[in-house]
Coordinates of C-alpha atoms and ligand atoms in Angstrom, one line a residue:
Chain A
M149 CA -48.0 -91.9 -110.0
S150 CA -47.2 -93.1 -106.5
Y151 CA -49.7 -91.5 -103.5
R152 CA -46.9 -89.2 -101.5
P153 CA -48.8 -87.7 -97.6
V154 CA -48.1 -84.1 -97.8
P155 CA -47.0 -82.8 -94.2
I156 CA -49.0 -80.4 -92.1
L157 CA -46.0 -78.4 -91.3
M158 CA -42.6 -78.7 -91.7
A159 CA -39.4 -76.9 -90.1
R160 CA -36.0 -76.3 -92.0
D161 CA -32.7 -76.0 -90.3
L162 CA -34.3 -74.4 -87.1
T163 CA -30.8 -72.8 -84.5
L164 CA -32.1 -70.7 -81.9
S165 CA -29.1 -69.1 -78.9
F166 CA -30.0 -68.7 -75.3
G167 CA -27.3 -66.3 -75.6
T168 CA -24.3 -67.9 -76.3
L169 CA -26.0 -70.5 -75.0
R170 CA -27.2 -73.2 -78.7
A171 CA -30.8 -74.5 -78.0
L172 CA -31.6 -75.3 -81.5
E173 CA -28.9 -75.9 -84.2
S174 CA -29.9 -76.5 -87.5
V175 CA -33.4 -78.6 -86.4
S176 CA -35.7 -80.0 -89.7
L177 CA -38.6 -81.9 -89.9
E178 CA -42.1 -82.5 -90.9
I179 CA -45.3 -83.7 -89.6
Y180 CA -47.8 -85.2 -91.9
P181 CA -52.0 -85.3 -91.1
G182 CA -53.2 -86.9 -88.4
E183 CA -49.6 -89.0 -87.1
V184 CA -48.4 -88.4 -83.4
L185 CA -45.1 -87.1 -83.4
A186 CA -42.9 -87.5 -79.6
I187 CA -39.8 -85.4 -79.7
V188 CA -37.7 -87.7 -76.8
G189 CA -34.4 -86.1 -74.8
E190 CA -33.5 -85.9 -71.4
S191 CA -33.9 -82.6 -69.8
G192 CA -31.8 -79.4 -71.2
S193 CA -32.1 -80.9 -74.9
G194 CA -34.2 -78.7 -76.7
K195 CA -37.6 -80.1 -77.2
T196 CA -39.6 -77.4 -75.1
T197 CA -37.8 -74.9 -77.1
L198 CA -38.1 -77.0 -80.3
L199 CA -41.7 -77.0 -79.4
N200 CA -42.3 -73.3 -78.9
T201 CA -40.8 -72.6 -82.0
L202 CA -42.8 -74.5 -84.1
Y203 CA -45.6 -73.0 -82.1
G204 CA -44.6 -69.5 -83.1
V205 CA -44.2 -68.5 -80.0
L206 CA -39.9 -68.0 -80.2
A207 CA -38.6 -66.5 -83.3
P208 CA -35.7 -69.0 -84.4
G209 CA -32.5 -66.9 -85.2
A210 CA -32.2 -69.2 -88.5
G211 CA -34.8 -70.7 -91.0
E212 CA -38.4 -71.2 -90.8
V213 CA -41.1 -73.2 -90.0
R214 CA -44.2 -73.5 -93.2
F215 CA -47.5 -74.9 -93.0
G216 CA -51.0 -75.3 -94.4
E217 CA -53.9 -76.7 -94.5
N218 CA -54.9 -77.7 -98.2
G219 CA -52.0 -79.9 -98.9
E220 CA -49.4 -76.9 -100.0
L221 CA -47.2 -75.5 -96.9
D222 CA -48.3 -72.2 -98.0
R223 CA -47.9 -70.0 -95.0
C224 CA -44.9 -69.3 -93.1
V225 CA -45.3 -68.8 -89.2
Q226 CA -42.3 -66.3 -88.4
T227 CA -43.7 -64.1 -91.2
L228 CA -47.3 -64.5 -90.0
P229 CA -49.0 -61.2 -88.9
R230 CA -49.3 -61.5 -84.9
Q231 CA -53.0 -61.7 -85.8
Q232 CA -53.4 -64.2 -87.9
L233 CA -51.3 -66.1 -85.7
R234 CA -53.1 -65.5 -82.7
H235 CA -56.6 -67.0 -85.0
L236 CA -54.6 -70.1 -85.1
H237 CA -53.6 -70.3 -81.4
R238 CA -57.1 -70.2 -80.9
S239 CA -59.1 -72.4 -83.1
A240 CA -56.8 -74.5 -85.7
W241 CA -54.0 -75.0 -83.6
G242 CA -54.1 -75.9 -80.0
Y243 CA -51.9 -76.8 -77.2
V244 CA -51.4 -78.6 -74.2
H245 CA -48.7 -77.5 -71.1
Q246 CA -46.8 -79.5 -68.6
N247 CA -48.8 -77.3 -65.9
P248 CA -52.6 -76.8 -66.2
R249 CA -52.5 -73.8 -64.7
D250 CA -50.8 -72.2 -67.3
A251 CA -53.7 -71.7 -69.7
L252 CA -57.0 -72.3 -67.0
R253 CA -58.3 -69.4 -65.9
M254 CA -58.5 -70.4 -62.5
E255 CA -61.3 -68.0 -61.4
I256 CA -63.6 -68.5 -63.7
T257 CA -66.1 -72.2 -63.7
A258 CA -65.3 -75.0 -65.3
G259 CA -67.6 -74.5 -67.9
G260 CA -66.6 -71.5 -68.5
N261 CA -63.1 -72.5 -69.3
I262 CA -64.6 -75.2 -71.6
V263 CA -66.2 -72.8 -74.0
E264 CA -63.9 -70.1 -74.7
R265 CA -62.9 -71.0 -77.7
L266 CA -66.3 -71.4 -78.9
M267 CA -67.3 -67.9 -77.3
A268 CA -64.0 -66.3 -79.2
A269 CA -65.4 -67.8 -82.5
G270 CA -68.9 -66.7 -82.2
E271 CA -70.4 -69.0 -80.6
K272 CA -73.5 -66.8 -78.5
H273 CA -75.9 -68.6 -77.6
Y274 CA -75.9 -69.5 -73.3
G275 CA -77.3 -73.3 -74.4
T276 CA -75.9 -74.3 -76.6
L277 CA -72.1 -73.0 -75.1
R278 CA -73.8 -74.9 -71.9
E279 CA -74.5 -77.8 -74.0
K280 CA -71.1 -78.4 -75.4
A281 CA -69.8 -78.0 -72.0
L282 CA -71.1 -81.1 -70.0
F283 CA -70.4 -83.1 -73.8
W284 CA -66.6 -82.5 -73.6
L285 CA -67.0 -82.8 -70.1
Q286 CA -68.1 -86.5 -69.9
K287 CA -65.6 -87.0 -73.1
V288 CA -62.4 -85.7 -70.6
E289 CA -64.7 -88.4 -68.1
I290 CA -65.1 -85.4 -65.2
D291 CA -68.1 -85.9 -64.2
P292 CA -70.6 -83.5 -65.8
K293 CA -71.9 -81.7 -62.0
R294 CA -68.9 -80.4 -61.7
I295 CA -70.0 -78.0 -64.6
D296 CA -69.8 -74.9 -62.1
D297 CA -67.4 -75.8 -60.3
L298 CA -63.7 -73.8 -59.9
P299 CA -60.7 -75.4 -61.1
T300 CA -59.2 -75.4 -57.7
T301 CA -61.0 -77.4 -56.4
F302 CA -60.6 -79.8 -59.1
S303 CA -57.5 -82.5 -58.5
G304 CA -54.2 -82.1 -61.4
G305 CA -55.3 -85.0 -63.3
M306 CA -59.3 -83.3 -63.6
Q307 CA -57.2 -80.1 -64.3
Q308 CA -55.2 -81.7 -66.6
R309 CA -58.4 -83.1 -68.6
L310 CA -60.2 -79.8 -68.0
Q311 CA -56.9 -78.0 -69.9
I312 CA -57.7 -80.8 -72.4
A313 CA -61.5 -80.8 -73.1
R314 CA -60.7 -76.3 -73.4
T315 CA -58.5 -76.9 -75.8
L316 CA -59.9 -79.4 -78.0
I317 CA -63.1 -78.8 -78.2
S318 CA -62.0 -76.2 -81.1
H319 CA -61.3 -79.5 -82.9
P320 CA -57.7 -78.7 -84.6
Y321 CA -55.9 -80.2 -86.5
L322 CA -52.6 -79.5 -84.8
L323 CA -52.0 -80.1 -81.1
F324 CA -49.0 -79.4 -79.6
M325 CA -48.1 -80.9 -75.9
D326 CA -45.0 -80.2 -73.9
E327 CA -44.9 -83.3 -71.3
P328 CA -48.7 -83.5 -70.4
T329 CA -48.8 -86.7 -68.2
S330 CA -45.4 -85.3 -66.2
G331 CA -47.2 -83.5 -63.3
L332 CA -49.2 -86.3 -62.0
D333 CA -48.4 -89.6 -59.8
V334 CA -48.3 -92.8 -62.3
S335 CA -52.1 -94.1 -61.5
V336 CA -53.8 -90.9 -62.9
Q337 CA -51.1 -90.7 -65.5
A338 CA -52.4 -94.6 -67.3
G339 CA -55.3 -93.6 -67.5
L340 CA -54.6 -89.9 -68.6
L341 CA -52.8 -91.3 -71.4
D342 CA -55.1 -93.4 -72.5
L343 CA -58.4 -91.1 -72.6
L344 CA -55.8 -88.9 -74.7
R345 CA -54.7 -91.6 -77.1
N346 CA -58.2 -92.4 -77.8
L347 CA -59.5 -88.7 -78.6
V348 CA -56.1 -88.6 -80.4
S349 CA -57.5 -91.4 -82.9
E350 CA -60.7 -90.1 -82.9
Q351 CA -60.6 -86.5 -83.6
R352 CA -57.7 -87.1 -86.3
M353 CA -55.0 -84.8 -85.8
A354 CA -51.6 -84.2 -85.8
V355 CA -49.8 -84.9 -82.7
I356 CA -46.6 -83.2 -81.5
L357 CA -45.7 -84.3 -78.0
V358 CA -42.6 -83.2 -76.1
T359 CA -41.8 -85.9 -73.7
H360 CA -38.8 -87.8 -71.2
D361 CA -41.0 -90.7 -71.1
L362 CA -40.2 -93.6 -74.3
A363 CA -42.5 -95.0 -72.3
V364 CA -45.1 -92.0 -72.9
A365 CA -44.0 -92.4 -76.6
R366 CA -44.2 -96.0 -77.1
L367 CA -48.2 -95.4 -76.0
L368 CA -48.7 -92.5 -78.1
A369 CA -46.6 -91.7 -80.9
G370 CA -46.4 -92.9 -84.4
R371 CA -43.0 -91.3 -85.2
I372 CA -39.8 -90.3 -82.6
A373 CA -37.4 -87.5 -82.8
V374 CA -35.1 -87.9 -81.0
M375 CA -32.8 -84.5 -79.3
Q376 CA -29.3 -84.0 -77.4
R377 CA -27.3 -80.4 -77.1
G378 CA -30.4 -79.1 -79.7
R379 CA -29.9 -81.7 -82.5
I380 CA -32.9 -84.0 -84.0
I381 CA -29.9 -87.4 -84.0
E382 CA -32.4 -89.4 -84.9
T383 CA -35.8 -89.6 -86.1
G384 CA -37.9 -92.7 -87.5
V385 CA -40.9 -94.8 -86.8
T386 CA -42.1 -95.2 -83.1
D387 CA -41.2 -98.9 -82.0
Q388 CA -37.9 -99.3 -85.4
V389 CA -36.4 -96.1 -82.8
L390 CA -36.8 -97.6 -80.1
D391 CA -35.9 -100.9 -80.0
D392 CA -33.2 -101.4 -82.9
P393 CA -31.6 -97.5 -81.7
Q394 CA -28.8 -97.1 -84.3
H395 CA -27.2 -93.6 -82.6
P396 CA -25.1 -94.6 -79.7
Y397 CA -27.4 -91.6 -77.6
T398 CA -30.6 -92.9 -78.6
Q399 CA -28.7 -96.6 -77.8
L400 CA -28.0 -94.9 -74.3
L401 CA -31.4 -93.6 -73.9
V402 CA -33.1 -96.5 -74.6
S403 CA -31.3 -98.9 -72.1
S404 CA -31.4 -96.2 -69.5
V405 CA -34.8 -96.5 -69.5
L406 CA -36.3 -99.4 -70.9
P407 CA -34.6 -102.0 -70.6
A408 CA -34.4 -105.6 -71.7
Chain B
M219 CA -55.9 -8.5 -56.7
T220 CA -57.8 -10.4 -59.6
I221 CA -56.4 -13.9 -61.4
Y222 CA -56.8 -14.2 -64.9
Y223 CA -57.8 -17.3 -65.9
N224 CA -58.4 -18.3 -69.7
F225 CA -61.0 -18.7 -71.5
A226 CA -62.2 -22.3 -69.6
Y227 CA -59.1 -22.4 -67.4
L228 CA -56.8 -24.3 -69.7
D229 CA -54.1 -22.7 -72.1
E230 CA -55.0 -22.9 -75.6
G231 CA -51.9 -25.4 -77.0
T232 CA -53.1 -27.4 -74.2
K233 CA -57.1 -27.6 -75.9
K234 CA -56.0 -27.8 -78.7
K235 CA -53.8 -31.1 -78.0
I236 CA -57.1 -31.8 -76.0
R237 CA -59.8 -31.4 -79.3
R238 CA -56.9 -32.8 -81.7
T239 CA -57.5 -36.0 -79.9
L240 CA -61.1 -35.6 -79.3
L241 CA -61.4 -35.6 -83.1
K242 CA -58.7 -39.1 -83.3
A243 CA -61.5 -40.2 -81.5
V244 CA -64.6 -39.0 -83.4
A245 CA -62.8 -40.8 -86.6
I246 CA -62.3 -44.7 -84.4
P247 CA -66.1 -45.3 -82.5
G248 CA -65.4 -46.5 -79.4
H249 CA -61.5 -47.2 -78.8
Q250 CA -59.7 -45.5 -76.6
I251 CA -56.8 -42.7 -77.3
P252 CA -54.1 -41.9 -74.7
F253 CA -53.5 -37.9 -73.9
A254 CA -51.4 -35.8 -72.2
S255 CA -54.2 -35.2 -69.1
R256 CA -53.6 -32.4 -67.2
E257 CA -53.8 -31.0 -63.4
M258 CA -56.8 -29.9 -62.3
P259 CA -57.6 -27.4 -59.3
L260 CA -59.8 -30.5 -58.5
P261 CA -58.6 -34.4 -57.5
Y262 CA -58.3 -37.2 -59.6
G263 CA -61.6 -39.2 -59.5
W264 CA -64.1 -35.6 -59.1
G265 CA -64.2 -35.1 -63.4
T266 CA -60.7 -33.9 -64.3
G267 CA -61.1 -36.0 -67.4
G268 CA -64.7 -34.6 -68.2
I269 CA -63.6 -31.4 -67.3
Q270 CA -60.7 -31.2 -69.5
V271 CA -62.2 -32.6 -72.2
T272 CA -65.5 -29.0 -71.9
A273 CA -63.6 -27.2 -71.6
A274 CA -61.2 -28.0 -74.7
V275 CA -65.2 -27.3 -76.5
I276 CA -67.0 -25.6 -74.7
G277 CA -67.1 -21.9 -76.1
P278 CA -69.0 -18.3 -75.5
E279 CA -71.7 -19.0 -77.2
D280 CA -72.7 -22.4 -75.1
I281 CA -75.1 -23.1 -72.5
L282 CA -74.0 -25.2 -69.7
K283 CA -75.6 -27.9 -68.2
V284 CA -74.0 -30.0 -65.3
I285 CA -75.4 -33.2 -63.6
D286 CA -74.5 -35.9 -61.0
Q287 CA -75.8 -38.9 -60.8
G288 CA -78.5 -37.1 -62.6
S289 CA -78.8 -33.8 -60.3
D290 CA -77.5 -29.8 -60.7
D291 CA -77.5 -29.8 -57.4
T292 CA -75.5 -31.5 -55.2
T293 CA -72.0 -30.4 -54.4
N294 CA -69.8 -31.9 -56.8
A295 CA -72.3 -30.4 -59.6
V296 CA -72.3 -27.0 -58.5
S297 CA -68.7 -26.6 -57.9
I298 CA -68.0 -27.8 -61.9
R299 CA -71.2 -25.3 -63.0
N300 CA -69.3 -22.7 -61.3
F301 CA -65.7 -23.6 -62.2
F302 CA -67.2 -22.8 -65.6
R303 CA -69.5 -20.2 -65.4
S304 CA -66.3 -18.0 -63.5
T305 CA -63.5 -19.1 -65.9
T306 CA -65.8 -18.9 -69.4
G307 CA -68.7 -16.6 -68.5
V308 CA -70.7 -18.7 -71.0
R309 CA -74.3 -19.4 -69.7
T310 CA -75.5 -21.9 -67.7
T311 CA -78.8 -23.9 -67.3
T312 CA -80.3 -27.0 -65.9
S313 CA -82.7 -27.6 -69.3
T314 CA -81.8 -30.8 -71.0
R315 CA -83.5 -29.1 -73.9
E316 CA -81.6 -25.8 -73.5
A317 CA -78.6 -27.5 -72.9
T318 CA -76.4 -27.5 -75.1
L319 CA -72.5 -29.3 -73.4
I320 CA -73.7 -31.5 -71.3
Q321 CA -70.7 -32.6 -68.8
T322 CA -72.4 -35.6 -66.7
R323 CA -71.5 -38.5 -64.6
H324 CA -73.4 -41.6 -63.6
R325 CA -76.5 -40.8 -65.5
I326 CA -77.8 -40.3 -69.1
P327 CA -81.0 -38.0 -69.4
E328 CA -84.4 -38.7 -69.6
T329 CA -85.2 -35.9 -71.7
P330 CA -83.8 -37.6 -75.4
L331 CA -81.3 -35.8 -76.2
H332 CA -81.4 -33.5 -80.3
A333 CA -78.7 -33.1 -83.2
G334 CA -76.3 -30.7 -81.6
Q335 CA -75.6 -31.2 -78.4
I336 CA -72.7 -32.4 -76.4
L337 CA -72.6 -35.0 -74.1
V338 CA -69.1 -35.5 -71.8
Y339 CA -69.1 -38.4 -69.5
Q340 CA -66.5 -38.0 -66.3
V341 CA -65.1 -41.7 -66.5
P342 CA -63.3 -43.6 -63.8
M343 CA -62.0 -46.4 -65.9
P344 CA -62.0 -46.5 -69.6
E345 CA -60.6 -49.8 -70.0
P346 CA -63.9 -52.0 -69.8
L347 CA -61.5 -55.2 -70.1
F348 CA -59.4 -54.1 -66.9
K349 CA -61.0 -56.0 -64.4
L350 CA -60.2 -59.4 -66.5
E351 CA -57.3 -58.6 -67.5
P352 CA -54.9 -56.2 -65.4
R353 CA -52.1 -55.5 -68.6
V354 CA -52.2 -53.3 -70.2
S355 CA -50.4 -54.1 -73.1
E356 CA -52.4 -57.5 -73.5
T357 CA -55.7 -55.2 -73.9
I358 CA -54.4 -53.1 -76.2
A359 CA -54.0 -56.2 -77.9
L360 CA -56.6 -57.5 -77.0
H361 CA -59.0 -54.4 -78.8
A362 CA -56.6 -54.9 -82.3
M363 CA -58.1 -58.2 -82.3
A364 CA -61.5 -57.7 -81.6
D365 CA -61.1 -60.2 -78.9
Y366 CA -63.5 -60.2 -76.2
S367 CA -64.4 -63.8 -75.7
L368 CA -62.8 -62.4 -71.3
M369 CA -66.0 -60.2 -71.2
Y370 CA -68.3 -63.2 -72.7
L371 CA -66.9 -65.5 -70.5
K372 CA -68.2 -62.5 -67.7
L373 CA -71.2 -62.5 -68.5
Y374 CA -71.0 -66.5 -68.7
D375 CA -70.2 -66.8 -65.2
Q376 CA -72.9 -64.3 -64.1
I377 CA -75.7 -66.5 -65.9
T378 CA -74.0 -69.5 -64.3
R379 CA -74.4 -68.3 -60.9
Y380 CA -77.4 -66.2 -60.6
G381 CA -79.3 -67.0 -63.4
R382 CA -79.5 -64.1 -65.5
I383 CA -76.5 -61.4 -67.1
A384 CA -75.9 -59.3 -62.8
I385 CA -74.7 -55.8 -64.7
G386 CA -76.1 -52.9 -63.2
Y387 CA -73.8 -50.4 -63.9
E388 CA -71.3 -49.4 -66.4
Y389 CA -72.5 -52.4 -68.6
P390 CA -70.2 -53.2 -71.8
V391 CA -71.3 -52.1 -75.1
I392 CA -70.4 -52.4 -79.0
V393 CA -69.5 -49.7 -80.6
H394 CA -69.8 -49.5 -84.2
D395 CA -69.6 -52.7 -84.8
R396 CA -65.8 -52.9 -83.8
Y397 CA -64.4 -51.5 -80.4
L398 CA -65.9 -52.7 -77.3
T399 CA -66.6 -49.3 -75.0
S400 CA -67.5 -48.6 -71.3
P401 CA -70.2 -46.4 -71.2
S402 CA -68.9 -44.8 -68.2
P403 CA -70.2 -46.1 -64.6
I404 CA -74.1 -45.3 -65.9
P405 CA -76.8 -47.2 -65.0
A406 CA -77.3 -50.5 -67.3
Y407 CA -81.4 -49.6 -67.7
D408 CA -79.0 -45.7 -69.7
V409 CA -77.6 -48.0 -71.8
P410 CA -80.0 -48.1 -74.6
K411 CA -80.3 -43.8 -75.0
M412 CA -76.3 -44.6 -75.9
H413 CA -77.7 -46.2 -79.5
M414 CA -78.5 -43.7 -82.3
S415 CA -78.4 -41.2 -80.2
P416 CA -78.6 -37.3 -82.2
A417 CA -75.6 -36.1 -80.0
L418 CA -72.2 -35.9 -79.8
Q419 CA -70.9 -38.3 -76.6
L420 CA -67.4 -37.5 -75.8
F421 CA -65.8 -39.7 -72.6
G422 CA -62.7 -38.7 -70.7
A423 CA -61.0 -40.3 -68.2
G424 CA -58.2 -37.5 -66.1
R425 CA -56.4 -40.0 -64.2
E426 CA -56.6 -43.1 -66.6
K427 CA -55.0 -40.5 -69.5
R428 CA -57.5 -41.6 -72.0
L429 CA -60.3 -40.4 -74.3
Y430 CA -63.0 -41.6 -76.1
A431 CA -66.3 -41.1 -78.4
I432 CA -69.6 -41.6 -80.3
P433 CA -70.2 -40.5 -82.4
P434 CA -74.0 -38.7 -83.9
Y435 CA -75.7 -41.8 -84.4
T436 CA -73.3 -45.0 -84.7
R437 CA -74.2 -48.5 -82.9
V438 CA -74.5 -48.7 -79.4
I439 CA -75.1 -53.2 -79.0
P440 CA -75.1 -54.5 -75.1
L441 CA -72.8 -57.5 -75.3
D442 CA -75.3 -60.8 -74.8
F443 CA -76.7 -64.0 -74.9
T444 CA -78.7 -64.4 -78.5
D445 CA -81.1 -66.7 -75.4
Y446 CA -80.2 -64.3 -72.3
P447 CA -80.6 -60.8 -73.8
F448 CA -79.5 -57.6 -72.6
D449 CA -82.7 -56.5 -70.1
P450 CA -81.7 -54.1 -67.7
V451 CA -83.8 -53.5 -64.1
N452 CA -85.8 -50.7 -63.0
T453 CA -87.8 -50.5 -60.6
R454 CA -91.8 -50.8 -61.6
Q455 CA -92.6 -48.1 -58.7
P456 CA -93.7 -44.4 -60.0
C457 CA -92.0 -41.4 -58.8
A458 CA -93.3 -40.4 -55.2
L459 CA -92.9 -36.7 -56.2
C460 CA -94.4 -36.7 -60.2
G461 CA -95.2 -40.4 -60.7
A462 CA -93.2 -41.5 -63.6
V463 CA -92.9 -45.3 -64.5
E464 CA -90.6 -45.6 -67.4
S465 CA -87.4 -43.1 -66.0
Y466 CA -84.8 -43.9 -63.8
K467 CA -85.8 -43.9 -59.6
D468 CA -83.1 -43.5 -56.5
E469 CA -84.1 -45.5 -53.8
I470 CA -84.3 -42.8 -50.8
V471 CA -85.2 -43.5 -47.2
I472 CA -87.2 -40.5 -45.8
D473 CA -87.9 -41.0 -41.4
D474 CA -86.1 -42.7 -39.3
A475 CA -88.3 -45.5 -39.3
G476 CA -86.9 -46.8 -42.8
N477 CA -89.4 -46.2 -44.9
R478 CA -88.4 -45.7 -48.3
Q479 CA -89.7 -44.0 -51.2
F480 CA -88.8 -44.2 -55.0
I481 CA -87.6 -40.5 -56.7
C482 CA -86.6 -39.8 -60.4
S483 CA -82.9 -39.6 -60.4
D484 CA -82.8 -36.5 -63.0
T485 CA -84.2 -34.0 -60.7
D486 CA -84.8 -31.9 -64.2
F487 CA -86.9 -34.2 -65.8
C488 CA -88.9 -34.6 -62.6
E489 CA -90.1 -30.9 -61.9
H490 CA -91.0 -30.7 -64.9
R491 CA -93.3 -33.1 -64.6
R492 CA -95.0 -32.1 -61.6
Ligands
ATP1973 N1 -35.6 -68.3 -72.1 C1 -34.5 -69.2 -72.1 N2 -33.6 -68.5 -72.2 C2 -32.3 -69.1 -71.3 N3 -31.6 -69.8 -71.7 C3 -33.3 -70.8 -71.6 C4 -34.1 -70.6 -72.3 N4 -34.6 -71.4 -72.4 C5 -34.4 -72.6 -72.2 N5 -32.9 -72.1 -72.1 C6 -32.0 -72.7 -72.1 O1 -31.6 -73.4 -73.5 C7 -31.7 -75.8 -73.4 C8 -33.4 -76.4 -73.5 O2 -34.2 -75.6 -72.7 P1 -35.2 -76.5 -72.9 O3 -35.8 -76.2 -72.0 O4 -36.0 -76.4 -74.7 O5 -35.1 -78.0 -72.6 P2 -35.7 -79.9 -72.5 O6 -35.5 -80.3 -72.9 O7 -37.3 -79.3 -72.9 O8 -35.6 -79.9 -70.3 P3 -36.6 -80.5 -70.0 O9 -37.2 -81.4 -70.3 O10 -35.8 -80.5 -68.6 O11 -38.0 -79.6 -69.8 C9 -31.7 -75.6 -71.6 O12 -29.7 -75.3 -71.4 C10 -31.7 -74.2 -70.9 O13 -31.5 -73.9 -69.8
MG1974 MG1 -39.2 -78.9 -71.4

């Protein structure tokens, strides 16, 4: 008997409209434990819409998203009770926003931001929370001395690192990221991408990464799905898709961004 | 000309509705229940919620005590007491032991309450998460999911900033191991008196149109961290009038030179000890 990995999340025939606009058209995909799947495509192709539908904050008109940790896709995002979905969002899953201000509590210190998920999970020892906050600050390469500073005093890159620490502290097995580096200067981007790559392999989590930057996809993702006008038109191993694109749209995308 | 008021001012239909809401509140300890708050002959912020609750539960046999900041003789306490005396004819008292019904703002009496008594709190803001999460729909969701990490965040930040949990009033509590609840703006020092109290505790917020309750013998646990346990501050100075050490004190300026004295805030308790 051959070993076939079981996906931890699977979407089937997702369709979603905003009024007359078809934002998703019969989208299906799987994500396997520990892999990084990049969703690429031009602006307006439906990447964020797809990510948010998989995450369960947008409801599709048709189709479903199933998931499960134990080798069975026994739960459905669309029919999950709100309380369970929230619990999932607060611990086993994580979401990194493009703009860290959408996730951070700007009036709470960096340390407080990092440990919120632990408190939600019931950690009631202040000393332990401090230790964990310091540990994660170091992990995302922020000076631990900044633990009691407000995020408003942090640079954009540091705020993004803070958001990552705050999300990863609960050790999610599945991470959703929407353009996590695109708001940043190129030099800052490089450092953050390095950090993300290390954390992702160290934490052994699966990642669904939305990006319009094929270089980011190349660096982080094992597989890639290319979107155009709400459809996934090509999917495969990253190097294969980027080096030998089959679909004319992918060929256009690759040639415009990665000149030979 | 004599003006006729219904017993306890409110009409029977209104009282019945409030009592039904209170029954719900008692059935779900610490959970805020919306109610149709009525116009009362005094402005919001002067205890309209507490007065409506008192009006709904008071009967001809009751003996009523009204306190404001622990005192029976402030303007507010006196006018609420007079209001009920004139609209019900019930006996009033300043004695905590004798009262069957006590309406209060900002304090719990020092004298332990006993079974059969009802304590009615005037509540300005019933939602403990209000300052942390302004969206009402979101606070309702947080309560439904018992997700109180926001309040823990506040405590975390206080320890970080001040080295301790510096909440002197309106200290957040968990009622019956379930709902995060505001004890109303009583001093943190009074909060332990709520835990397993033999008395029924009712809370009325007139402007915010919410009622909630803590039935007798219910667990009321202050939020804290295991290594920073709940530890309310109170002066160790004895009362200048009665010598009590354990009671909650007001600090009062006594002359033009700015000299100060600590005096029991509970006037009934203090007078009985002198
Ligand atoms: N809430 C909404 N209401 C109406 N239309 C929307 C809404 N959200 C997205 N759209 C439309 O749906 C389409 C897909 O949008 P989406 O944000 O998913 O694209 P994207 O691939 O993430 O683009 P970008 O790279 O610019 O972030 C676009 O045409 C967009 O205008
Ligand atoms: Mg987008």
